[in-house]
mmCIF file of C-alpha atoms in Angstrom:
data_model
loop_
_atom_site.group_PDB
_atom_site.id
_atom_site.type_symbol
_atom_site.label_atom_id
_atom_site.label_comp_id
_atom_site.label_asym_id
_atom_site.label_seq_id
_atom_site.Cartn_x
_atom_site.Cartn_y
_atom_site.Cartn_z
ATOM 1 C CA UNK A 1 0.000 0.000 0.000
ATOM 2 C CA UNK A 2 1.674 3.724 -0.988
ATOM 3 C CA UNK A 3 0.407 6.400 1.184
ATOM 4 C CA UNK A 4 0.567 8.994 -0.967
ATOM 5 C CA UNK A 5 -0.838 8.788 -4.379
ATOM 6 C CA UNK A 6 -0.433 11.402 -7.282
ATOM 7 C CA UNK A 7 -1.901 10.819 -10.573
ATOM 8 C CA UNK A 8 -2.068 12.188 -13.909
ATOM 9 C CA UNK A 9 -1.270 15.694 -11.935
ATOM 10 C CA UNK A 10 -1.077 19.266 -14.360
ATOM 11 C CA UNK A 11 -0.575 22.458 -13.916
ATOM 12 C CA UNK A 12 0.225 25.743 -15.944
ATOM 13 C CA UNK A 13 -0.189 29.375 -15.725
ATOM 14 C CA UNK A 14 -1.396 31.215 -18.842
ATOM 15 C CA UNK A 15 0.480 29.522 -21.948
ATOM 16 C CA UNK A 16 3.269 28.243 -19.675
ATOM 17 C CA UNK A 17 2.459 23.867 -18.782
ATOM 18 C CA UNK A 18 4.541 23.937 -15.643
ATOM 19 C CA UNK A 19 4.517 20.299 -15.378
ATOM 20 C CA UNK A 20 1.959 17.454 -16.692
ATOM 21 C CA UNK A 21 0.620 14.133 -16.472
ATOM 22 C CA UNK A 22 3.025 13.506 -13.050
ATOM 23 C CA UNK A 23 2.497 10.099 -12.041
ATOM 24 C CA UNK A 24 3.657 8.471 -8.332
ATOM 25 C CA UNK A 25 3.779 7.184 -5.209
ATOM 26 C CA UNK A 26 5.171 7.422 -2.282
ATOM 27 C CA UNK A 27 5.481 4.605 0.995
ATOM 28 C CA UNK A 28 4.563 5.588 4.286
ATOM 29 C CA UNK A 29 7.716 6.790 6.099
ATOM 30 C CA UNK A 30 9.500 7.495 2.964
ATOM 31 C CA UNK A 31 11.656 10.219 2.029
ATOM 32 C CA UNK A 32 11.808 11.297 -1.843
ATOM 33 C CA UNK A 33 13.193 13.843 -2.817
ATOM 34 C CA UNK A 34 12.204 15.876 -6.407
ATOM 35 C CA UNK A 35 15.615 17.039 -7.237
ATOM 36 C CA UNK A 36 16.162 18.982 -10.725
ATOM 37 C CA UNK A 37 17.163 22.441 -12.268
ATOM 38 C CA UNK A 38 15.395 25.725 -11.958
ATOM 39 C CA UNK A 39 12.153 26.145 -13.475
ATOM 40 C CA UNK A 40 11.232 22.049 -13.997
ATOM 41 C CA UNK A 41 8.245 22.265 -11.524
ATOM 42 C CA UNK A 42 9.385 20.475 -8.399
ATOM 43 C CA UNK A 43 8.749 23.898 -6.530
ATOM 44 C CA UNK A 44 4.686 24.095 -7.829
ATOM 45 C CA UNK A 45 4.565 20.145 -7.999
ATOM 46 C CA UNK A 46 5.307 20.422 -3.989
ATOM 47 C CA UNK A 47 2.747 23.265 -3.554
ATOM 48 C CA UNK A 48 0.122 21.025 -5.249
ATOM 49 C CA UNK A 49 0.340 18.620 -2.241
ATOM 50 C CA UNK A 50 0.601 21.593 0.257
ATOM 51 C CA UNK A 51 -2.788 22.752 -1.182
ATOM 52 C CA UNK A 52 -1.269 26.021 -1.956
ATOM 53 C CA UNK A 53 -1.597 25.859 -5.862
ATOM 54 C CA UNK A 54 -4.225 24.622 -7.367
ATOM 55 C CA UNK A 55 -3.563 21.610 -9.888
ATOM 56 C CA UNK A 56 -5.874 21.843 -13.415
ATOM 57 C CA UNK A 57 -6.517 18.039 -13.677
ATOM 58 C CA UNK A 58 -5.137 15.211 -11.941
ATOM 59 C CA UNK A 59 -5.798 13.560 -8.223
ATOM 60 C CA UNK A 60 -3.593 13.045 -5.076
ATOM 61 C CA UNK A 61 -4.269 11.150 -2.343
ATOM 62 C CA UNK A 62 -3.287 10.237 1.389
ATOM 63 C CA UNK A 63 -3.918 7.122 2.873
ATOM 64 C CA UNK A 64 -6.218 6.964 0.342
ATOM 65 C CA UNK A 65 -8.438 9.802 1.018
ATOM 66 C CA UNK A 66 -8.457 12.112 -1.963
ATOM 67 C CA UNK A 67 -6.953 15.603 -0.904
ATOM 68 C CA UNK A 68 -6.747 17.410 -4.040
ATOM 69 C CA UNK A 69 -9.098 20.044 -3.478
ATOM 70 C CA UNK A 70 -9.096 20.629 0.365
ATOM 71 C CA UNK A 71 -7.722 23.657 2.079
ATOM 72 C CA UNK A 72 -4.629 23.552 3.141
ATOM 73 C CA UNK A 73 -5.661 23.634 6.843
ATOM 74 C CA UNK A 74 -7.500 20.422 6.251
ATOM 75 C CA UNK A 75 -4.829 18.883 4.554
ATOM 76 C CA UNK A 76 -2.837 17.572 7.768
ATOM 77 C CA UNK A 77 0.176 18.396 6.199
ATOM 78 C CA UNK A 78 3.530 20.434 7.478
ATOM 79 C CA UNK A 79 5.582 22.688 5.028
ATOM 80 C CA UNK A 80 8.994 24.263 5.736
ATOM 81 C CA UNK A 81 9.996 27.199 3.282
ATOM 82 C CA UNK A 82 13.770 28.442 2.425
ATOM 83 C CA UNK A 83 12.668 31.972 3.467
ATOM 84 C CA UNK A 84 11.818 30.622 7.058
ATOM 85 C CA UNK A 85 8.797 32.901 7.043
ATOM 86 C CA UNK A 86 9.225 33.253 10.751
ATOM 87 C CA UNK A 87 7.594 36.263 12.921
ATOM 88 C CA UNK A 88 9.971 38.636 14.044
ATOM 89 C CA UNK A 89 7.537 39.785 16.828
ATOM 90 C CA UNK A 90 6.911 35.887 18.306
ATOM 91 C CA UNK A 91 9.887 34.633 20.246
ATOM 92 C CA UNK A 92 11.253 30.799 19.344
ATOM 93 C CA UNK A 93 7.987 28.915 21.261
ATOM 94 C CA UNK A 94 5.592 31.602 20.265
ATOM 95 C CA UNK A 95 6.169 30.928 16.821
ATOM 96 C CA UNK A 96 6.239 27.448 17.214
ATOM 97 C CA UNK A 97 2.952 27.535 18.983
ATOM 98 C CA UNK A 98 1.779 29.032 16.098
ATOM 99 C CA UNK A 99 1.078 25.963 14.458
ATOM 100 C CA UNK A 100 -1.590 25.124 17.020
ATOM 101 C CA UNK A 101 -3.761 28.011 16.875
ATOM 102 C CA UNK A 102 -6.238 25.863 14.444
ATOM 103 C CA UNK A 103 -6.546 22.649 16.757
ATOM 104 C CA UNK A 104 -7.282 25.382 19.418
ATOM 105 C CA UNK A 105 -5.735 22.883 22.354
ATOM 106 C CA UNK A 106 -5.891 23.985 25.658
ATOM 107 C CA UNK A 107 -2.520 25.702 26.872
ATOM 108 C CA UNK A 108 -0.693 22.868 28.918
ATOM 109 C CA UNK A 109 -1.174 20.301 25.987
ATOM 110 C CA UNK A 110 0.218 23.140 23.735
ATOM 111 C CA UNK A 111 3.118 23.877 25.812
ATOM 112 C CA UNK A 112 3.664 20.222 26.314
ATOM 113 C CA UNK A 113 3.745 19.809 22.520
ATOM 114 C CA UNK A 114 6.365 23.044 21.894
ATOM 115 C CA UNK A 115 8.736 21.695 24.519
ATOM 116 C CA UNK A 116 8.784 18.353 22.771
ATOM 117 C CA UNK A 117 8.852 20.417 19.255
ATOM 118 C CA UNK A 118 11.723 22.119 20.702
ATOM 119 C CA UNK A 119 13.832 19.323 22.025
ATOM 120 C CA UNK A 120 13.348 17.388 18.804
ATOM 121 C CA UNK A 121 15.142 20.071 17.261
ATOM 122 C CA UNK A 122 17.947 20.838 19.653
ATOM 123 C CA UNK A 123 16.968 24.118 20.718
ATOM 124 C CA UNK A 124 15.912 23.643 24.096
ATOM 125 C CA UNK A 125 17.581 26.873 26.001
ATOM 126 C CA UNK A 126 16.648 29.472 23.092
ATOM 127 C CA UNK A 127 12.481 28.975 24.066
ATOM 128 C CA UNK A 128 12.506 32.863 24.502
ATOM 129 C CA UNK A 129 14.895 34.124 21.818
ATOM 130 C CA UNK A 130 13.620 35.841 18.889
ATOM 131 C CA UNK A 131 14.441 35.409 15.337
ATOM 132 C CA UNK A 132 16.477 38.028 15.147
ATOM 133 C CA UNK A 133 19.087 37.056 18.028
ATOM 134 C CA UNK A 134 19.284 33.290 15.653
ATOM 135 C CA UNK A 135 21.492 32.009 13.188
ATOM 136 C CA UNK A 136 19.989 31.342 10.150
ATOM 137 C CA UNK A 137 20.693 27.542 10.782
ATOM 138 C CA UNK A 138 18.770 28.294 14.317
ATOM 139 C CA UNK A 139 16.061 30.007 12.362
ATOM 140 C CA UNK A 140 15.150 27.201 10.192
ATOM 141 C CA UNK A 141 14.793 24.557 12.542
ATOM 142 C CA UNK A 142 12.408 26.569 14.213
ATOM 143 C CA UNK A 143 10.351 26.866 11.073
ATOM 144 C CA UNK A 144 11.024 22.825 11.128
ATOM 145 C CA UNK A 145 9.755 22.027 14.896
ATOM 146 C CA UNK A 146 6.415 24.410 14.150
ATOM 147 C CA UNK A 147 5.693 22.281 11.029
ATOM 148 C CA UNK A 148 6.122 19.099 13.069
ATOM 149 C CA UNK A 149 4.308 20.108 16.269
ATOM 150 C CA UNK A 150 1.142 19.904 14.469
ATOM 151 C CA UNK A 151 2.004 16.094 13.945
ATOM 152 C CA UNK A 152 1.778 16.288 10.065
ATOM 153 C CA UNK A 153 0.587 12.956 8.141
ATOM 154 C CA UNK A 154 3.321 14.211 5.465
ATOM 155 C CA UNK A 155 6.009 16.887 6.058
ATOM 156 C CA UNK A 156 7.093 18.955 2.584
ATOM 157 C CA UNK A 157 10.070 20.975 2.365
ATOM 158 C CA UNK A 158 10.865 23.467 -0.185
ATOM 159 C CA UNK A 159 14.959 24.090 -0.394
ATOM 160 C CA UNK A 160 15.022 24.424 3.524
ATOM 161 C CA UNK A 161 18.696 25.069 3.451
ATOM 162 C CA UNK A 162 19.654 26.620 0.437
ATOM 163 C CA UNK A 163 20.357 29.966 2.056
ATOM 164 C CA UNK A 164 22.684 28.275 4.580
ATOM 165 C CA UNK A 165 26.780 28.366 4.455
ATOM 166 C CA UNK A 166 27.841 24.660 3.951
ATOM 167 C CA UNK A 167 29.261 23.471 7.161
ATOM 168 C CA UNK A 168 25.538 24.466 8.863
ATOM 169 C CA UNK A 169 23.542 23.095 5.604
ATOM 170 C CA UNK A 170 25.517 19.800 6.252
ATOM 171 C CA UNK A 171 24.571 19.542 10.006
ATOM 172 C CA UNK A 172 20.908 20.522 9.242
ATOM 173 C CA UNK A 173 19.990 17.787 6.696
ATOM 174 C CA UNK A 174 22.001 15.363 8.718
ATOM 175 C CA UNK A 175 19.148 16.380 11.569
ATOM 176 C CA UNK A 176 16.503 16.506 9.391
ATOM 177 C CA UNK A 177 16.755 13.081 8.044
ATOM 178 C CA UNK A 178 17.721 11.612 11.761
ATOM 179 C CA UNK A 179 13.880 13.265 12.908
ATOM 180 C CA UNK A 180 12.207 12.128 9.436
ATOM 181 C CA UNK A 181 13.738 8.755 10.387
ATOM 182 C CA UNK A 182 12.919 8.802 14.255
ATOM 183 C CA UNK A 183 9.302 10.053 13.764
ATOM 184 C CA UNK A 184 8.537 8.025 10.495
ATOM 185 C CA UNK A 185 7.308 10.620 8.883
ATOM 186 C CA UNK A 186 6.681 10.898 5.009
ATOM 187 C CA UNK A 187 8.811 13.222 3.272
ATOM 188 C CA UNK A 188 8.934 14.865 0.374
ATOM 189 C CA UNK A 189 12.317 17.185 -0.242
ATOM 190 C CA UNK A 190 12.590 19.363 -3.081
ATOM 191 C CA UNK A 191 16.084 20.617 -3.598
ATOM 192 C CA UNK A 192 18.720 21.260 -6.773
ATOM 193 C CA UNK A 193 21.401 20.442 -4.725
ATOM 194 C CA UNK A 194 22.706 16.643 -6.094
ATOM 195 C CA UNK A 195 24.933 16.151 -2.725
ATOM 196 C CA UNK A 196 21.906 16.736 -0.658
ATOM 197 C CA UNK A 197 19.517 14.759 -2.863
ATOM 198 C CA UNK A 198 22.012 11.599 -2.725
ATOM 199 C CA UNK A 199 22.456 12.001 1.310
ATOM 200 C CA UNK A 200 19.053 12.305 2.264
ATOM 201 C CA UNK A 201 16.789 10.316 -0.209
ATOM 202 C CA UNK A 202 15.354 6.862 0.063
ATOM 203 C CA UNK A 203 14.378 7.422 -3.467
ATOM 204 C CA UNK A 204 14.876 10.256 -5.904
ATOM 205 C CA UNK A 205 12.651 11.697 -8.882
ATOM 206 C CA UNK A 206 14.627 13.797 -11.061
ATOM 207 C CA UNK A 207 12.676 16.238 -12.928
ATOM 208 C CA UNK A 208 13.097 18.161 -16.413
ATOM 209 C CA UNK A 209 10.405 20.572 -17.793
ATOM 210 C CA UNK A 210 8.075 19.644 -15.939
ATOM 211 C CA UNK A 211 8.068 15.905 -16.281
ATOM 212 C CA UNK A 212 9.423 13.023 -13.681
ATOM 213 C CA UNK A 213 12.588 11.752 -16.008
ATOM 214 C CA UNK A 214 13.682 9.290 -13.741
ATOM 215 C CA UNK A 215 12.321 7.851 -9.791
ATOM 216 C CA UNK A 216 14.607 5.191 -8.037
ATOM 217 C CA UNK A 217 17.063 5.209 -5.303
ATOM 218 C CA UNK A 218 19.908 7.124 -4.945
ATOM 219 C CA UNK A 219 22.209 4.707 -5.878
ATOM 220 C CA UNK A 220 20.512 3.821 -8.847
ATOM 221 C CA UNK A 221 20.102 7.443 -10.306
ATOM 222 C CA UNK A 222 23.225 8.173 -9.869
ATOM 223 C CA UNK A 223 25.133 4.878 -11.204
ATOM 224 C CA UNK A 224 22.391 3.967 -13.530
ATOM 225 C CA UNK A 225 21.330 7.040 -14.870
ATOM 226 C CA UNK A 226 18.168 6.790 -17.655
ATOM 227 C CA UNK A 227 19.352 9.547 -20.199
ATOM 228 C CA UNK A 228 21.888 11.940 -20.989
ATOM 229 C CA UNK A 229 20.192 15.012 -19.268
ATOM 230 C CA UNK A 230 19.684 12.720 -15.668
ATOM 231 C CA UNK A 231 24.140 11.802 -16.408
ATOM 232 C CA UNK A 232 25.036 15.163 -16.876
ATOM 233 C CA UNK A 233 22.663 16.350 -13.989
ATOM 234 C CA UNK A 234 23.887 13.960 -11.563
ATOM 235 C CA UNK A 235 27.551 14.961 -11.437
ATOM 236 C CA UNK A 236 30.630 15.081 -13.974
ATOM 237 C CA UNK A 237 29.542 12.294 -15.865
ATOM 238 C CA UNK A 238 32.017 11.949 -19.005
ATOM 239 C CA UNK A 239 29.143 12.010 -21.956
ATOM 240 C CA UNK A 240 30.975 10.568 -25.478
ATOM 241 C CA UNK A 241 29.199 10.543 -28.877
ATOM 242 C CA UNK A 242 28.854 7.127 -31.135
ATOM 243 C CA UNK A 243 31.733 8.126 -33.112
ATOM 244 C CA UNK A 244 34.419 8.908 -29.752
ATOM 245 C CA UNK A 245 32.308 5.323 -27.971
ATOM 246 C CA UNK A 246 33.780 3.365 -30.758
ATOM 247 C CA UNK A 247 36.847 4.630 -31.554
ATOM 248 C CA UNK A 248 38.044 4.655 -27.625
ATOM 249 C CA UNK A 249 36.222 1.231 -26.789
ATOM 250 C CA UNK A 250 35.261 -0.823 -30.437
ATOM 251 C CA UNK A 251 31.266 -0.231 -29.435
ATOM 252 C CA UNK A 252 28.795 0.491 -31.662
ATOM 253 C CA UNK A 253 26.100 2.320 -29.598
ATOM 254 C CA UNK A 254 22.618 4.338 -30.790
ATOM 255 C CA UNK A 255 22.807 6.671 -27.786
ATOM 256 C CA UNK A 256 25.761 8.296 -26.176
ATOM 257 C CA UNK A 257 28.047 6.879 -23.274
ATOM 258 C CA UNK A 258 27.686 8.140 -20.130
ATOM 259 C CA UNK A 259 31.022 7.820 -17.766
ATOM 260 C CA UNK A 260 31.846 8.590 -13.740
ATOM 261 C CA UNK A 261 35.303 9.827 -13.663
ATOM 262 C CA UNK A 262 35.779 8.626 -10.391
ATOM 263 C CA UNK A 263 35.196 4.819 -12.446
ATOM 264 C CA UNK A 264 38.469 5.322 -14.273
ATOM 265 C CA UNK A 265 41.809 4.220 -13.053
ATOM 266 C CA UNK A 266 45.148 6.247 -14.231
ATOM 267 C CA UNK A 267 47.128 2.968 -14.581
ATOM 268 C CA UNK A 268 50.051 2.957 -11.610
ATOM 269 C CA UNK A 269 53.270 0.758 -12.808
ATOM 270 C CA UNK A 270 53.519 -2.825 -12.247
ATOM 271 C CA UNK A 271 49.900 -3.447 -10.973
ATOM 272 C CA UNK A 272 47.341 -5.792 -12.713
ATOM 273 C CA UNK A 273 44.299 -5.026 -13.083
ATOM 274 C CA UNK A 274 42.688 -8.110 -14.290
ATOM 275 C CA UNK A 275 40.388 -9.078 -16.962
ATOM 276 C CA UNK A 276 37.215 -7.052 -16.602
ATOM 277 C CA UNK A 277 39.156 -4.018 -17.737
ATOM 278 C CA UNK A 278 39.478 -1.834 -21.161
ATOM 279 C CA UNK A 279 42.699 -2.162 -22.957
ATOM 280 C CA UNK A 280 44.565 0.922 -21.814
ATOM 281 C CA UNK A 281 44.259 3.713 -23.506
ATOM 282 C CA UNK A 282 47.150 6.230 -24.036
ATOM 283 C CA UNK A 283 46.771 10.261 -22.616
ATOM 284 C CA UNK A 284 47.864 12.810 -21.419
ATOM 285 C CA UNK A 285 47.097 15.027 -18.325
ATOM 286 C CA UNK A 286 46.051 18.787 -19.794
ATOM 287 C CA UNK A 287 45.170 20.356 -16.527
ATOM 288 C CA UNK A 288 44.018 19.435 -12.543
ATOM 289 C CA UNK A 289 41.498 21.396 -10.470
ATOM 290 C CA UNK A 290 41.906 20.470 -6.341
ATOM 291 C CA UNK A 291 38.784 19.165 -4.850
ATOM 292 C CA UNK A 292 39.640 18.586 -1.613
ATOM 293 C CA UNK A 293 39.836 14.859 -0.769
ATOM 294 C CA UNK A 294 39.661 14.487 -4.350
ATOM 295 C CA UNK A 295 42.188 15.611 -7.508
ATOM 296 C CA UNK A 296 40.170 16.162 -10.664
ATOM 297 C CA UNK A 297 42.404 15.494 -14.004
ATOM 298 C CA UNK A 298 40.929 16.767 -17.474
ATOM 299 C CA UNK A 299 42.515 14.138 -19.745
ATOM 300 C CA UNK A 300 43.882 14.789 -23.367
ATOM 301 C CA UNK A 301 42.822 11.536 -25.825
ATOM 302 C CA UNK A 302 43.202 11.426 -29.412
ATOM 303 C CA UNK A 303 39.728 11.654 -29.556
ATOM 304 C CA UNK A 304 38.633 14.350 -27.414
ATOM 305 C CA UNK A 305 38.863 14.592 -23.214
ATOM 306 C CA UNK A 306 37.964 12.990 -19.945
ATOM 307 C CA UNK A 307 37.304 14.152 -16.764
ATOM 308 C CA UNK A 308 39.159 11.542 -14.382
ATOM 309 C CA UNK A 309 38.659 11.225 -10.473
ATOM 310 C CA UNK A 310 41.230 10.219 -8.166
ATOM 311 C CA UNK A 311 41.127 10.369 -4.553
ATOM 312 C CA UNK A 312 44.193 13.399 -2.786
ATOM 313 C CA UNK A 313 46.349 10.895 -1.243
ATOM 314 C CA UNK A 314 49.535 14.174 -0.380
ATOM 315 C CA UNK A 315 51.330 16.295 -2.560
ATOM 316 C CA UNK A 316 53.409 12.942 -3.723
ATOM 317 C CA UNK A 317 49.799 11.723 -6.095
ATOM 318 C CA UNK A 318 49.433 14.544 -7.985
ATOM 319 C CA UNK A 319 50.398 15.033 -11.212
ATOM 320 C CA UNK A 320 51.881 17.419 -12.543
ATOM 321 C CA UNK A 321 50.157 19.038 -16.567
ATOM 322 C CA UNK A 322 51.894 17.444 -19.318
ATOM 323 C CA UNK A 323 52.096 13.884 -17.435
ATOM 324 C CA UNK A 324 51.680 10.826 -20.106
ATOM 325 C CA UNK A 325 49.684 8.460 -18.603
ATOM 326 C CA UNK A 326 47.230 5.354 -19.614
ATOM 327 C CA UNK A 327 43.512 5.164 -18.395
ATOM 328 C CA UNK A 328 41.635 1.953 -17.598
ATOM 329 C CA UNK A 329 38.280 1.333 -16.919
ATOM 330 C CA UNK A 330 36.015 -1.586 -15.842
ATOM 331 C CA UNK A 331 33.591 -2.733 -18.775
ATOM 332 C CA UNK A 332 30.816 -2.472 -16.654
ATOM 333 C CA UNK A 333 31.130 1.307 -16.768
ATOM 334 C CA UNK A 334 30.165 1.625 -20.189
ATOM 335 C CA UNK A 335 26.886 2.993 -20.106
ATOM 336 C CA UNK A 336 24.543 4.107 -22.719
ATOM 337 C CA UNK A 337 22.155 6.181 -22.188
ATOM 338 C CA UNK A 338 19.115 7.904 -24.272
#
């Protein structure tokens, strides 16, 4: 049984189709996550289930009651925004109480709920502080704890931490999904962030004008990607035409091959790397960007370049422009996609 159902969903404004015919589901306790470039529709698609946009045709439903055309209010649904939308007048449990007004609870049940709302989210200690003396990491998990002290049946969050510097963003999805995980609670994350979609997701759709172009876990999306857009979308994938696929590798392909450059191996001396690899193939290193943990190569072939991925082992691994080398690759990395 999926708890919630969307089908045949549309929506567009004026001349513009937003997105159409959006078929899924979604398990109880499951977090998706609609990841895909500006404009695609994840954004509206999200607001459709919030019961803040109005979809032209289509149904959705939770635990099989069909929602599509109650108010919001009715909907028993949470939504956190990037913008926080927090009152700057309402200190940290006032706006979390917020949320309650509607189920009009009687005051020791409400503050019971807020203190629970608050601990949830770590911020017991800051009850009386007001937006304005938080950090914008503080902030949003206050708009988090008032959208789950209503006890949502489904809990929707539009780029929550998109504003954030990265150390803070890290921390904050790393809480979120620990709380979606603790409370069970069915999520749906909409993001453009690839890292973030690939952390947090038990399954991803990946949208592209306004159409679902690909829903399965985040392994699969990202090692098995459908097309070209959903390769070059999900990181640095190295995307050859027919003509470079068969003159690098002897394969005749309709598509075009899709590549991780963290998949191929800059051969080291005097180690074998079995069967199940390419025939090397000669290069030469044109230039190296520093990732961190990781040293990124842009590789000269005689039929074009490759991006190649090797992990920063010291100053000793990396090599210098100019280096000949040979790349290898297991055959099980040659994918063709759409």
């Amino acid at each position: 049984m999926f708890y919630l159902e969307v089908a045949h969903l549309a929506k567009r404004f004026g001349d513009t189709h937003v997105f159409s015919d959006i078929n899924f589901d979604i398990r109880q306790g499951e977090l998706v996550t609609l990841l895909g470039p500006s404009g695609c529709g994840k954004s509206t698609l999200l607001r459709s289930l919030a019961g803040l946009v109005s979809p032209d045709t289509g149904h959705i439903r939770v635990a099989g009651e069909d929602i599509t055309h109650l108010k919001p209010q009715k909907r028993g649904i949470g939504m956190v925004f990037q913008s926080y939308a927090l009152f700057p007048n309402l200190t940290v449990a006032g706006n979390i109480a917020f949320g309650l007004a509607l189920q009009k609870l009687d005051k020791r049940e409400t503050e019971r709920r807020v203190a629970e709302a608050v601990e949830l989210v770590g911020l017991t200690g800051r009850e009386r502080h007001y937006p304005a003396e938080l950090s914008g990491g503080q902030r949003q998990r206050v708009a988090l704890a008032r959208a789950l002290v209503v006890q949502p049946r489904i809990l929707l969050l539009d780029e929550p931490l998109s504003a954030l510097d990265a150390p803070i963003r890290k921390r904050l999805r790393e809480q979120i999904r620990q709380i979606q995980q603790q409370l069970n609670l069915t999520t749906v994350f909409v993001t453009h962030d690839q890292e973030e979609a690939l952390t947090l997701s038990d399954r991803i759709f990946v949208m592209n004008k306004g159409s679902i172009v690909q829903a399965d876990t985040a392994e699969a999306v990202y090692t098995r990607p459908a097309s070209d857009f959903v390769a070059s979308f999900m990181g640095s994938y190295n995307l050859l035409d027919k003509e470079q696929a068969r003159a690098l590798f002897g394969l005749n392909i309709h598509g075009r091959l899709a590549i991780r450059p963290e998949a191929i191996h800059i051969r080291e001396p005097g180690r074998d790397y079995g069967p199940h690899m390419t025939a090397p193939l000669p290069a030469r290193i044109e230039q190296h960007q520093l990732l961190g943990n990781v040293i990124r190569y842009r590789v000269r072939l005689a039929q074009g370049t490759l991006d190649v991925d090797t992990l920063n082992r010291g100053p000793r691994s990396l090599l210098a422009d100019g280096t000949p080398v040979e790349l290898l690759l297991p055959q099980d990395e040659l994918k063709e996609v759409a």
